[in-house]
mmCIF file of C-alpha atoms in Angstrom:
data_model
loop_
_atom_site.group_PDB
_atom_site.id
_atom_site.type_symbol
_atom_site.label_atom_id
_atom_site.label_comp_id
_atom_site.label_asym_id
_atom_site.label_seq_id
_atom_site.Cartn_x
_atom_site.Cartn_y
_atom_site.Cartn_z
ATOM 1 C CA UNK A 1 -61.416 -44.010 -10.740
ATOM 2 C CA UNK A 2 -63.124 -41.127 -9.096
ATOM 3 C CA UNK A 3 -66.695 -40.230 -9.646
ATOM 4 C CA UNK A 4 -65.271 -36.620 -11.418
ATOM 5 C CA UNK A 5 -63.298 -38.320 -13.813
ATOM 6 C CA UNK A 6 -66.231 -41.036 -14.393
ATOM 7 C CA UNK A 7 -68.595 -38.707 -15.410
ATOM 8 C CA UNK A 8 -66.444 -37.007 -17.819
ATOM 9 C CA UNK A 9 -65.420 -40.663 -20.106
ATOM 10 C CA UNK A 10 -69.269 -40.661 -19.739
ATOM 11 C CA UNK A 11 -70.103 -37.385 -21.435
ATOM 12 C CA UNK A 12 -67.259 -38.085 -24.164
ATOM 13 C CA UNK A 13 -69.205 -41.137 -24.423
ATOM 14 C CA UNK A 14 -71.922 -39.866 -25.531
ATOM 15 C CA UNK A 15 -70.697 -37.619 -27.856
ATOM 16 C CA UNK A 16 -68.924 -40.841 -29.579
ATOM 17 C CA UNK A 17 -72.564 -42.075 -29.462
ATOM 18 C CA UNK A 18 -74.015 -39.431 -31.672
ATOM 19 C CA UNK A 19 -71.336 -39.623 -34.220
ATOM 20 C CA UNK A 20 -71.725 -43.290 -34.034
ATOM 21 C CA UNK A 21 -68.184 -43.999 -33.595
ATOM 22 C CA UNK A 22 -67.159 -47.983 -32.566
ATOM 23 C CA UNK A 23 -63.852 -46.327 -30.648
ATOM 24 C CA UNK A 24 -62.244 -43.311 -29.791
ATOM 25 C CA UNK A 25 -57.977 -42.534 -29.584
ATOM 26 C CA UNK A 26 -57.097 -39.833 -27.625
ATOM 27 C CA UNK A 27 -53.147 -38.906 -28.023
ATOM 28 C CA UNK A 28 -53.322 -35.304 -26.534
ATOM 29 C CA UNK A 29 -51.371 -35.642 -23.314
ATOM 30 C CA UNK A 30 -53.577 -32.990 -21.378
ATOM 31 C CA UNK A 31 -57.059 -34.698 -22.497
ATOM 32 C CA UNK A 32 -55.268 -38.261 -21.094
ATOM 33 C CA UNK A 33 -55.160 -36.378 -17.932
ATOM 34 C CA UNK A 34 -58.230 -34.745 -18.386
ATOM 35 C CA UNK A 35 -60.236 -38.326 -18.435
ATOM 36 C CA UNK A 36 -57.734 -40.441 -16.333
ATOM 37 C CA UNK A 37 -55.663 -37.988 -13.549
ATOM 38 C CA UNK A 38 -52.269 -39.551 -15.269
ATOM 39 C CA UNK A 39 -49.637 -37.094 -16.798
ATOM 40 C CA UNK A 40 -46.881 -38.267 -19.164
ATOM 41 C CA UNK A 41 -45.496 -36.220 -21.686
ATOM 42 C CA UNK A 42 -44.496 -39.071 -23.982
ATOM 43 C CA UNK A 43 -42.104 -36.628 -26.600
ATOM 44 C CA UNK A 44 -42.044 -38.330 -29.992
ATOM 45 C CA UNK A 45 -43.514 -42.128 -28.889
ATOM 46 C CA UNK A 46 -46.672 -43.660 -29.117
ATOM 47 C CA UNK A 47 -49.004 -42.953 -25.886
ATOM 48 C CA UNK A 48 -52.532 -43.135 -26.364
ATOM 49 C CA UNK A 49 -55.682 -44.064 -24.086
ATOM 50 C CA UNK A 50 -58.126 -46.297 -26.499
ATOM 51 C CA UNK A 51 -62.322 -45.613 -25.279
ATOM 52 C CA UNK A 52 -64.836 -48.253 -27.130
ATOM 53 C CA UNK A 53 -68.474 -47.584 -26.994
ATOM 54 C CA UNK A 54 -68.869 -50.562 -24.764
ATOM 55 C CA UNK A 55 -66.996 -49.193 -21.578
ATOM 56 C CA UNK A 56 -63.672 -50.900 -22.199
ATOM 57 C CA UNK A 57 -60.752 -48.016 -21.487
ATOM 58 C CA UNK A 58 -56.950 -49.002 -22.221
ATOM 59 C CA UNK A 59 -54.043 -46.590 -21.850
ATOM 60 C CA UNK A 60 -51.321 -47.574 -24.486
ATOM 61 C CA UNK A 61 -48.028 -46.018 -22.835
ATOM 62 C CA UNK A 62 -44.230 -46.785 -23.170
ATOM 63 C CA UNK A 63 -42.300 -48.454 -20.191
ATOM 64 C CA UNK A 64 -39.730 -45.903 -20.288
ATOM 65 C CA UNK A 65 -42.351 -43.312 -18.384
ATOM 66 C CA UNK A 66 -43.825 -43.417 -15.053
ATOM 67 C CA UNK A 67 -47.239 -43.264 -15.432
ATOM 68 C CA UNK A 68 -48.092 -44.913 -11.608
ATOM 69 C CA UNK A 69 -50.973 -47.589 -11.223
ATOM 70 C CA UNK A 70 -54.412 -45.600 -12.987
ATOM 71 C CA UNK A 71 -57.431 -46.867 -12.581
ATOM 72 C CA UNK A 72 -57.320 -48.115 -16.191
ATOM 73 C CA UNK A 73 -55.721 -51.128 -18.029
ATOM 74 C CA UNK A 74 -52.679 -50.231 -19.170
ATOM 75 C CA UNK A 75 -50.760 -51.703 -22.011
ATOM 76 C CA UNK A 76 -47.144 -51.376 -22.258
ATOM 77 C CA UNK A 77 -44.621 -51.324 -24.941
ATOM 78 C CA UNK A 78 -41.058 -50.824 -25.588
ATOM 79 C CA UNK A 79 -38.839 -48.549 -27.674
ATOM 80 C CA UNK A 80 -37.834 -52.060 -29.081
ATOM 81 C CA UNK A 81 -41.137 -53.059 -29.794
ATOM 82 C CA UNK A 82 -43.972 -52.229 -32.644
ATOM 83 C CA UNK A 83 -45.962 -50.183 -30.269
ATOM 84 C CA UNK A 84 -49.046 -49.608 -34.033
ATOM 85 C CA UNK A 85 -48.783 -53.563 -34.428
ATOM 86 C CA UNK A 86 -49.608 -54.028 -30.591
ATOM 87 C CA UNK A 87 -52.761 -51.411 -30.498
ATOM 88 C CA UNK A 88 -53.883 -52.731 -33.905
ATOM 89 C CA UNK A 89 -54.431 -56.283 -31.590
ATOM 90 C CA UNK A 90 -56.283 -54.227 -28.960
ATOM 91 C CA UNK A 91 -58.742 -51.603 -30.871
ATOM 92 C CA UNK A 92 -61.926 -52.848 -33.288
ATOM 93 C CA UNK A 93 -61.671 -53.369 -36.557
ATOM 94 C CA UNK A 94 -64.810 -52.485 -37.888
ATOM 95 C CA UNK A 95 -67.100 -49.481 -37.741
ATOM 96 C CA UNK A 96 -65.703 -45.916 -37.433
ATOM 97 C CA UNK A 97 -62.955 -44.736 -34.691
ATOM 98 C CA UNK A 98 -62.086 -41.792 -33.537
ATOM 99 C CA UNK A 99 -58.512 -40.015 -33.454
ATOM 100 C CA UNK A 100 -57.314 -37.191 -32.503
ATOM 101 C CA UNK A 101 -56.663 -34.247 -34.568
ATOM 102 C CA UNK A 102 -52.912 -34.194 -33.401
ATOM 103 C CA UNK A 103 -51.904 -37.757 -33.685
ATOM 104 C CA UNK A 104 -48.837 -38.775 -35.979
ATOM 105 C CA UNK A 105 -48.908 -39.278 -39.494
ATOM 106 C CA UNK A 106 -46.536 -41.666 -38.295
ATOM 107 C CA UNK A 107 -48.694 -43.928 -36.208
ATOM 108 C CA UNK A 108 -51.970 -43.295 -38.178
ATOM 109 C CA UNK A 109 -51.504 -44.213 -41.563
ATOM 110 C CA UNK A 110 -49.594 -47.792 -40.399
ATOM 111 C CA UNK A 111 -52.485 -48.021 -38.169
ATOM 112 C CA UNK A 112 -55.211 -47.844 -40.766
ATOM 113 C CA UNK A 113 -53.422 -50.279 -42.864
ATOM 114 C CA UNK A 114 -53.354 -52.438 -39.996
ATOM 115 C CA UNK A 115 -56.772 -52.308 -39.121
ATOM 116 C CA UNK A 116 -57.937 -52.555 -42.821
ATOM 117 C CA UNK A 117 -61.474 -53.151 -41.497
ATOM 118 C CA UNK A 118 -62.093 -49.890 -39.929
ATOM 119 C CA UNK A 119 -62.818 -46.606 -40.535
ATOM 120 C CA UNK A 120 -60.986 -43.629 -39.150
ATOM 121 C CA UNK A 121 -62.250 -39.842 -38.265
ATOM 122 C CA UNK A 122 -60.881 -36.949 -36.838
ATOM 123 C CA UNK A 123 -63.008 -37.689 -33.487
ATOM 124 C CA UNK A 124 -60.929 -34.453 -31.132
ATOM 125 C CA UNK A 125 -64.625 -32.698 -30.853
ATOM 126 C CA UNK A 126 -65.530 -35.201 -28.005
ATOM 127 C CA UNK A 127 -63.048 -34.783 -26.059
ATOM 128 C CA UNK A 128 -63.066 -31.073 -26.504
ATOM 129 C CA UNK A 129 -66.821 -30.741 -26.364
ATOM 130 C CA UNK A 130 -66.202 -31.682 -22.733
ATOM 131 C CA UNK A 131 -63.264 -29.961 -22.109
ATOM 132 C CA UNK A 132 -65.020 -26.592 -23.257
ATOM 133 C CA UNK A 133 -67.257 -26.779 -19.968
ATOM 134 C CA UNK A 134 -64.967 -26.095 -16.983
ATOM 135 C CA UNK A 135 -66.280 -27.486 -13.876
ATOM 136 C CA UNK A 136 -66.071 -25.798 -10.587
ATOM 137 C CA UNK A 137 -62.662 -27.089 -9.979
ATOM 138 C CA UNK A 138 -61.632 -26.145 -13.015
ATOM 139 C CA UNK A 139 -63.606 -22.853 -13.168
ATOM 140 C CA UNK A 140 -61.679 -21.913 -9.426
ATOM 141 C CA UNK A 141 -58.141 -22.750 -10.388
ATOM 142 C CA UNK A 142 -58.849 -20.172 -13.708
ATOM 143 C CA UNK A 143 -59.510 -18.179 -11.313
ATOM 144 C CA UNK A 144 -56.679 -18.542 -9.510
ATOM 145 C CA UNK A 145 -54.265 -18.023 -12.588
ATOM 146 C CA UNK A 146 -56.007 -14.788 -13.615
ATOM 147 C CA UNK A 147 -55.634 -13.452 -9.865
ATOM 148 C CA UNK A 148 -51.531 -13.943 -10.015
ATOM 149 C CA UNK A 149 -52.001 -12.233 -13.868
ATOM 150 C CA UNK A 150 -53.663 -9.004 -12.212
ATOM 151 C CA UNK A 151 -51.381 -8.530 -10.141
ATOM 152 C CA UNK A 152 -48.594 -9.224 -12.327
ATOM 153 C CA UNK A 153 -49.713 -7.005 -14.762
ATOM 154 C CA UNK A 154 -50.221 -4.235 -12.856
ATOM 155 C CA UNK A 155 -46.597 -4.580 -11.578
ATOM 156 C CA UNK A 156 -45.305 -4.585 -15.273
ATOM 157 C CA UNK A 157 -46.673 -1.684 -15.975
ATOM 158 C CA UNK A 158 -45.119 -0.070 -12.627
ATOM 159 C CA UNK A 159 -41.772 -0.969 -13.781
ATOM 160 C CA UNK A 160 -41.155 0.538 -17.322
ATOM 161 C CA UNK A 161 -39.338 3.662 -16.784
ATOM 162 C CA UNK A 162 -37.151 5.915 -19.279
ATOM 163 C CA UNK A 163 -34.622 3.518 -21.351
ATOM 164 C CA UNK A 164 -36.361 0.357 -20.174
ATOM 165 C CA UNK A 165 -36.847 -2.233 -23.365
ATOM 166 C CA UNK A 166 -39.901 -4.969 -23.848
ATOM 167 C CA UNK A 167 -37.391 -7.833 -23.559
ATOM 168 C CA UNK A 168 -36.505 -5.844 -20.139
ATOM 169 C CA UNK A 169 -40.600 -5.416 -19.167
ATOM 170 C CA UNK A 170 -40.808 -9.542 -20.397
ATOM 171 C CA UNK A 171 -38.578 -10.600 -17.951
ATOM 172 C CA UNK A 172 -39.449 -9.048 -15.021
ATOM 173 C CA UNK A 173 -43.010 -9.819 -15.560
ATOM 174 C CA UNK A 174 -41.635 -13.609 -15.643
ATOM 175 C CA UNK A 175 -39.936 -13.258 -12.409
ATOM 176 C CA UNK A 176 -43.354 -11.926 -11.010
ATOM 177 C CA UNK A 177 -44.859 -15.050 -12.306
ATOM 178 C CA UNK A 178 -42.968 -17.083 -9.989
ATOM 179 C CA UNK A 179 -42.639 -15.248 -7.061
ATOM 180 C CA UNK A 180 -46.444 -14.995 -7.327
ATOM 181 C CA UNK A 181 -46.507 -19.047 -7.496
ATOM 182 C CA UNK A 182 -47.421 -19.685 -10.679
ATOM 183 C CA UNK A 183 -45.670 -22.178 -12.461
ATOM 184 C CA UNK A 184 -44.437 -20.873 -15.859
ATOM 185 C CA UNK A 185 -45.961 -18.351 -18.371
ATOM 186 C CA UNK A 186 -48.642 -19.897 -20.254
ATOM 187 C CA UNK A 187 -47.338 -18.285 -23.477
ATOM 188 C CA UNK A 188 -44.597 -15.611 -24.133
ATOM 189 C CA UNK A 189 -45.101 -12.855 -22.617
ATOM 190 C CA UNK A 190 -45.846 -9.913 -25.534
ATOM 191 C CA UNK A 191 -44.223 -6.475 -24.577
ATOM 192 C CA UNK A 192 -44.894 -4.031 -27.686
ATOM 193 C CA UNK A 193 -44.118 -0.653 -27.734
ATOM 194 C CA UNK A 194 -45.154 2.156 -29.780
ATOM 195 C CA UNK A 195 -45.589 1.023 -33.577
ATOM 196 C CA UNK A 196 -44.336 -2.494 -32.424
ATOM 197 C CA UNK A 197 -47.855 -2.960 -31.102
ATOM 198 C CA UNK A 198 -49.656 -3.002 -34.700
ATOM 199 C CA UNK A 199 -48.599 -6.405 -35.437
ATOM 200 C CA UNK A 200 -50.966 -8.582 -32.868
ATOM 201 C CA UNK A 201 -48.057 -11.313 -32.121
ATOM 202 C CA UNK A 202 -45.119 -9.204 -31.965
ATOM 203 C CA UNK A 203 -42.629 -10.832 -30.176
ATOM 204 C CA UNK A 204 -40.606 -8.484 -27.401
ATOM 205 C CA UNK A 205 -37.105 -7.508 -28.160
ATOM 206 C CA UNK A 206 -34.760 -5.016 -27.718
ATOM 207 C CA UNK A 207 -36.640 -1.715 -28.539
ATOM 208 C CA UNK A 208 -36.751 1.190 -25.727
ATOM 209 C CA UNK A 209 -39.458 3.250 -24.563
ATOM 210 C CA UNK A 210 -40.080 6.801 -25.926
ATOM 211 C CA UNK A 211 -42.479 9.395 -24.976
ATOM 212 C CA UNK A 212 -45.908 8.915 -27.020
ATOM 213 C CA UNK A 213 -45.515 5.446 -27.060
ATOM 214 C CA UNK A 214 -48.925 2.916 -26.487
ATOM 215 C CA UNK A 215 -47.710 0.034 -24.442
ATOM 216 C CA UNK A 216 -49.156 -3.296 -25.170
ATOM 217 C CA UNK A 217 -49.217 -6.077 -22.382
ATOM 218 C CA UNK A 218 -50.789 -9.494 -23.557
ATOM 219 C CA UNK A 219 -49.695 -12.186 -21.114
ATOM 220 C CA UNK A 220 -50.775 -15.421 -19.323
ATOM 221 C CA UNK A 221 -49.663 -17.825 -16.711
ATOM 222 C CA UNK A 222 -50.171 -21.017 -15.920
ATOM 223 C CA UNK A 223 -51.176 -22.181 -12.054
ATOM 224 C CA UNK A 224 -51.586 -25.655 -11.391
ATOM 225 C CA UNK A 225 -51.807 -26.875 -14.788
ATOM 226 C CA UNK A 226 -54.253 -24.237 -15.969
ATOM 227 C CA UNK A 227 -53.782 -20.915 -17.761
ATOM 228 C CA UNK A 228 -54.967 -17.181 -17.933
ATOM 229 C CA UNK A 229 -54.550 -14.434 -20.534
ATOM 230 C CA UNK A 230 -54.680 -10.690 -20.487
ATOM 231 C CA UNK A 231 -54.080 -7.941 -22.621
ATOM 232 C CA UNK A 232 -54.176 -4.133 -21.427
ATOM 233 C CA UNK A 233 -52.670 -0.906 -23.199
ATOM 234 C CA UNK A 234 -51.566 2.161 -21.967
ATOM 235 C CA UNK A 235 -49.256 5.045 -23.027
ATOM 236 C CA UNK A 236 -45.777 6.284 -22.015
ATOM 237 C CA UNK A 237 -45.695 9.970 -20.603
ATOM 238 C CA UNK A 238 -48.443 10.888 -22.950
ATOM 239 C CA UNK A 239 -50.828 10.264 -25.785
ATOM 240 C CA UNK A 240 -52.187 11.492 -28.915
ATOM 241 C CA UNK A 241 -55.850 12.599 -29.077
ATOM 242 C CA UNK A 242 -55.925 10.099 -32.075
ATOM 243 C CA UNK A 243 -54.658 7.097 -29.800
ATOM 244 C CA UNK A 244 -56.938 7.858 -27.181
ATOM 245 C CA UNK A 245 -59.826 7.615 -29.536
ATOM 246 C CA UNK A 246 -58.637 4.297 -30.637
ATOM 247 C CA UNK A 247 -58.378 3.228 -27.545
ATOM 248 C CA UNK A 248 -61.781 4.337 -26.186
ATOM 249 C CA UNK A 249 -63.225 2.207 -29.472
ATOM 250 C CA UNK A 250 -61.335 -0.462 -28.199
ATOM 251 C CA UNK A 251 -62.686 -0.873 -24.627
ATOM 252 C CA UNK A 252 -66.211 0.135 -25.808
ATOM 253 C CA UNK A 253 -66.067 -2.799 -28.442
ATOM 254 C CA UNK A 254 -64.973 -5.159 -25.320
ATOM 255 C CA UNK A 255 -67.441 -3.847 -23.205
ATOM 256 C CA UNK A 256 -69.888 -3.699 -25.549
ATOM 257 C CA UNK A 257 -69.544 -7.971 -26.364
ATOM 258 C CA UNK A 258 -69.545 -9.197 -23.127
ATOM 259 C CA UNK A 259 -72.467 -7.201 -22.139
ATOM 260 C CA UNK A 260 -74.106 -9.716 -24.302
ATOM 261 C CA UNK A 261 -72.790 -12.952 -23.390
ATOM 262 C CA UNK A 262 -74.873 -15.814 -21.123
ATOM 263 C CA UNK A 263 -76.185 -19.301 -22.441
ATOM 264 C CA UNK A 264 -77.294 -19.787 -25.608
ATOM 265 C CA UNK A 265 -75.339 -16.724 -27.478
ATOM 266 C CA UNK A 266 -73.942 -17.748 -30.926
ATOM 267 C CA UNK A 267 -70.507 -16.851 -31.064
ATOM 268 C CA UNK A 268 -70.284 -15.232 -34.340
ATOM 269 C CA UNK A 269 -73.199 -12.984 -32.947
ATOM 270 C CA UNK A 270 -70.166 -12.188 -30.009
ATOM 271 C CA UNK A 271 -67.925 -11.088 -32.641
ATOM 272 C CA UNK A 272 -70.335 -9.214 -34.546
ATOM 273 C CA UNK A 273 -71.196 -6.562 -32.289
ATOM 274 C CA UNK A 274 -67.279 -5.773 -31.217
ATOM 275 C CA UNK A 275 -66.235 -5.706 -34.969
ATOM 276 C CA UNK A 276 -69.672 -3.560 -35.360
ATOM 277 C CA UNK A 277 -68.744 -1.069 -33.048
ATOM 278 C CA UNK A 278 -64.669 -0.800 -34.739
ATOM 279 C CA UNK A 279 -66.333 -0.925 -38.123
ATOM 280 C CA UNK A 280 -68.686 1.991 -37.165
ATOM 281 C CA UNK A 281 -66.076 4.136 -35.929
ATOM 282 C CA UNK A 282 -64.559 3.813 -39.384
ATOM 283 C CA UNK A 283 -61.465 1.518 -38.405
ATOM 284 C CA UNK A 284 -62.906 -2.205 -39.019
ATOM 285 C CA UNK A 285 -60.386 -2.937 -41.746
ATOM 286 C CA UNK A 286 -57.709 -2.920 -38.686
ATOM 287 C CA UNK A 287 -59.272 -5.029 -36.709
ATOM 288 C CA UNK A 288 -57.445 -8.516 -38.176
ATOM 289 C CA UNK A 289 -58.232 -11.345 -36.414
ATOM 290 C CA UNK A 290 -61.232 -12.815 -34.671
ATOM 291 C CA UNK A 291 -62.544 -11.708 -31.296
ATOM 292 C CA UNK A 292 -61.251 -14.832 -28.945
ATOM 293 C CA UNK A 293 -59.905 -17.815 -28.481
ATOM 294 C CA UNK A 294 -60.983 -20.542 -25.430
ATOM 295 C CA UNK A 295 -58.753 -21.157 -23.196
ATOM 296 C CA UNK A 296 -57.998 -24.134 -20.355
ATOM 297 C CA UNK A 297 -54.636 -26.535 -19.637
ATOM 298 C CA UNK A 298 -53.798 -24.627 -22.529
ATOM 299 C CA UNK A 299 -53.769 -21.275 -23.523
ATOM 300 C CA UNK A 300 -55.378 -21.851 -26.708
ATOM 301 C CA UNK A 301 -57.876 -24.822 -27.093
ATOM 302 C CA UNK A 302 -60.323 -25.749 -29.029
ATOM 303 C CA UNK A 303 -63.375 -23.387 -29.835
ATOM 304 C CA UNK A 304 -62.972 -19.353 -30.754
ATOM 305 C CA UNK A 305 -65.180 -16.074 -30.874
ATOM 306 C CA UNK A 306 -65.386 -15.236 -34.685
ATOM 307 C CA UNK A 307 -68.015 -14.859 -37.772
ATOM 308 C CA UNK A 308 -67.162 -18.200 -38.705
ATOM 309 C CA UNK A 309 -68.721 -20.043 -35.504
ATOM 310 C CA UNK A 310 -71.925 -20.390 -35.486
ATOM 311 C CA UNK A 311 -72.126 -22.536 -32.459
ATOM 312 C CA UNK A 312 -73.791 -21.673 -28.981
ATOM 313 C CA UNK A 313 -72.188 -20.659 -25.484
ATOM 314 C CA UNK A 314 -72.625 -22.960 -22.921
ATOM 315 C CA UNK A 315 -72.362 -22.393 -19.245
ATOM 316 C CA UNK A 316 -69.225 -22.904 -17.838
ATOM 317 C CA UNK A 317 -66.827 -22.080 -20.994
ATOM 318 C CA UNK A 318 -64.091 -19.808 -20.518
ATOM 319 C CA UNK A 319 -62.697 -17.635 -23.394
ATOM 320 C CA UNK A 320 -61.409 -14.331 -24.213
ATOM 321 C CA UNK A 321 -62.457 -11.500 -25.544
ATOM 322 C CA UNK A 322 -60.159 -9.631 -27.274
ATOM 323 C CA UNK A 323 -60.955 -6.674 -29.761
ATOM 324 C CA UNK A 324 -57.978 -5.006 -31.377
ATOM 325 C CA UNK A 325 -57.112 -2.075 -33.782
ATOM 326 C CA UNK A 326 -53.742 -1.561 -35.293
ATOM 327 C CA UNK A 327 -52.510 1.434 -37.641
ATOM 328 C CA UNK A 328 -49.127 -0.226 -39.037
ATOM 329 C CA UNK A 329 -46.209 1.626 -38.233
ATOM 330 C CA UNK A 330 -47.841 3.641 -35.978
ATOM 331 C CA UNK A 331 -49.924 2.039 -33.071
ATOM 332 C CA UNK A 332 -51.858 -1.135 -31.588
ATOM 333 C CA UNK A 333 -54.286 -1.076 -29.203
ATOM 334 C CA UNK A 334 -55.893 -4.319 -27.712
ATOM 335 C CA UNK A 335 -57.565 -5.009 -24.657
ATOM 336 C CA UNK A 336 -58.531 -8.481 -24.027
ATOM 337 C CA UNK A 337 -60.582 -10.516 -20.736
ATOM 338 C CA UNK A 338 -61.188 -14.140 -19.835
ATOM 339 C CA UNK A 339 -65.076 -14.453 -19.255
ATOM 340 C CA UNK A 340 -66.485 -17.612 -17.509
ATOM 341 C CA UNK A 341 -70.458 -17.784 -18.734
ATOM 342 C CA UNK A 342 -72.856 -18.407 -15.861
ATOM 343 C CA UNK A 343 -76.070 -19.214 -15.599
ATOM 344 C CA UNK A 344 -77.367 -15.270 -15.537
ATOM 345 C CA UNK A 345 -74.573 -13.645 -17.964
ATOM 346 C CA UNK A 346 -71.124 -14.070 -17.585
ATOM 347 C CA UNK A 347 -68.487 -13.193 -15.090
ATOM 348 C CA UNK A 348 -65.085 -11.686 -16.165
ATOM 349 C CA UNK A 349 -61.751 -13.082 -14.304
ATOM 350 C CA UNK A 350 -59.488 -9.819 -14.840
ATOM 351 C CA UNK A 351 -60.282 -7.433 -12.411
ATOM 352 C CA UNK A 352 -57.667 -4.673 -13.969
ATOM 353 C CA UNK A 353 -58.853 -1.343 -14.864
ATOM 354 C CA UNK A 354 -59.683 -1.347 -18.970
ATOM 355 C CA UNK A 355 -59.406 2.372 -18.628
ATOM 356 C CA UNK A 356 -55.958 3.472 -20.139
ATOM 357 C CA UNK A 357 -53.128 5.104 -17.503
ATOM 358 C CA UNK A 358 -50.409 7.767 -18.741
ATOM 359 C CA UNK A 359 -47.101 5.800 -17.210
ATOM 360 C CA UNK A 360 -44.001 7.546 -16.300
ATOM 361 C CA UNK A 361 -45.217 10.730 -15.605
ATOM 362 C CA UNK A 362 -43.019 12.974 -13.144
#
């Protein structure tokens, strides 16, 4: 096993240490790869890598999948055999272990009847206490992703036109995806025009462009197994003076939170002075959901930027900041960045111009 992936088992480790767990099982597929450099998307059977404060690592995985020779022990099973009864005669049975917060009812509860003798926790924060630090590997392929989204977005943006639709705008921005290299969208793609924009996870269909309308971009892709996320909104041939207002509030709330952001910034202080600068301007009551979300090998993972998280930024976490205010039935306006924090502040990873642009003019 490589000295990377080493020192990362160590730090989860140690975060099994101070919550005094005996063992920790880690079912989420991209954390496996995270600690051990194997992939296997295992679909609905057991597949699990087993940690016990003592050093011991085991990777429980079916014989049906590939998983090639990691530098752990692995222990196989068969769709014919009782893959709970043969980790309940690997894992402790005393003291307190770890699971993750996504593994199956179905394996769990036969588990803990198995292993009568031990105690079992949701254990996912030391895995994702880890994960929340990107290291400069990580850090540059982020990068990477949110270079193809730039220039992805911009071309969306070029291509709506009179009688063009979202699902239209979706697509093409897809296509741009891959001939850019990335792999696959990281989410789908949200296209939202006009009064479609006031609900936050509209999902594109079939509605065409008119003059007046705000057009609302939020999408991601994913490069070499890790993901970006943008969201930029401009307007269609022209724009109210109300909808440039909101829009002005908008960037000025995004501006104004990652202005503060470095080491050591509790979130919910983040979130605070975006949703101060909305609720100043007399429109906090449409600002619905929290400021941001971290992001990774997925485009949502653990950790957010919202009054309810009190925790501290660390260097090295990516997430997005994301402020938002929608008028229903009339307009939506979000603009949203991925910031890395650094050692000094924090560095953004969209380069794209928060400033709105009147498309389709003559």
């Amino acid at each position: 096993m490589d000295d990377l992936l080493k020192a990362r088992i160590e730090k989860v480790r140690l975060e099994m240490q101070k919550k005094k767990f005996e063992a920790l099982i880690i079912s989420d597929p991209q954390s496996i790869w995270y600690l051990t450099g194997v992939w296997n998307n295992p679909y609905e059977r057991f597949y699990a890598l087993y940690l016990d404060k003592d050093g011991g690592i085991k990777l429980f995985a079916n014989r049906l999948f590939n998983v090639g020779q990691p530098d752990v022990e692995v222990i196989w099973h068969s769709d014919t055999d009782d893959a709970v009864k043969i980790v309940a005669s690997h894992i402790a049975h005393s003291g307190v272990i770890g699971v993750d917060k996504i593994f199956p009812a179905r394996f769990l509860i036969p588990l803990m009847i198995s292993a009568k003798g031990a105690r079992f926790a949701v254990g996912s924060f030391c895995v994702d206490e880890v994960r929340a630090c990107k290291d400069a590997r990580e850090q540059q392929l982020m990068k990477d992703a949110s270079r193809i989204n730039d220039i992805c977005i911009q071309k969306g943006f070029d291509f709506i036109r009179e009688g063009v639709t979202e699902r239209q705008v979706a697509e093409y921005i897809g296509r741009c995806f891959r001939a850019e290299g990335a792999e696959c969208e990281s989410f789908d793609t949200i296209v939202a025009f006009g009064k479609n924009a006031a609900d936050p996870h509209h999902e594109s269909d079939d509605t065409v462009i008119k003059a007046g309308d705000c057009v609302l971009i939020d999408m991601g892709c994913k490069k070499n197994g890790y993901c970006s996320d943008m969201t930029r909104t401009n307007f269609f041939k022209s724009a109210s003076e109300e909808y440039i207002k909101i829009h002005e509030i908008v960037r000025k709330a995004n501006e104004r939170a990652e202005s503060i952001i470095g080491p050591g910034v509790k979130f919910s202080d983040i979130d605070a002075v975006a949703r101060d600068v909305i609720k100043e301007a007399g429109y906090g009551e449409y600002f619905t959901h929290r400021l941001g979300h971290f992001i990774g090998q997925s485009e949502h993972e653990a950790g957010d930027v919202s009054e309810a998280n009190n925790s501290y930024t660390k260097e090295g976490m990516i997430f997005s900041i994301e402020p938002g205010i929608y008028l229903p039935n009339k307009v939506g306006v979000r603009i949203e960045d991925l910031v890395l924090v650094t050692s000094g502040g924090c560095q953004r990873l969209n380069l794209v111009d928060k400033h709105f642009r009147i498309l389709g003019r003559d």
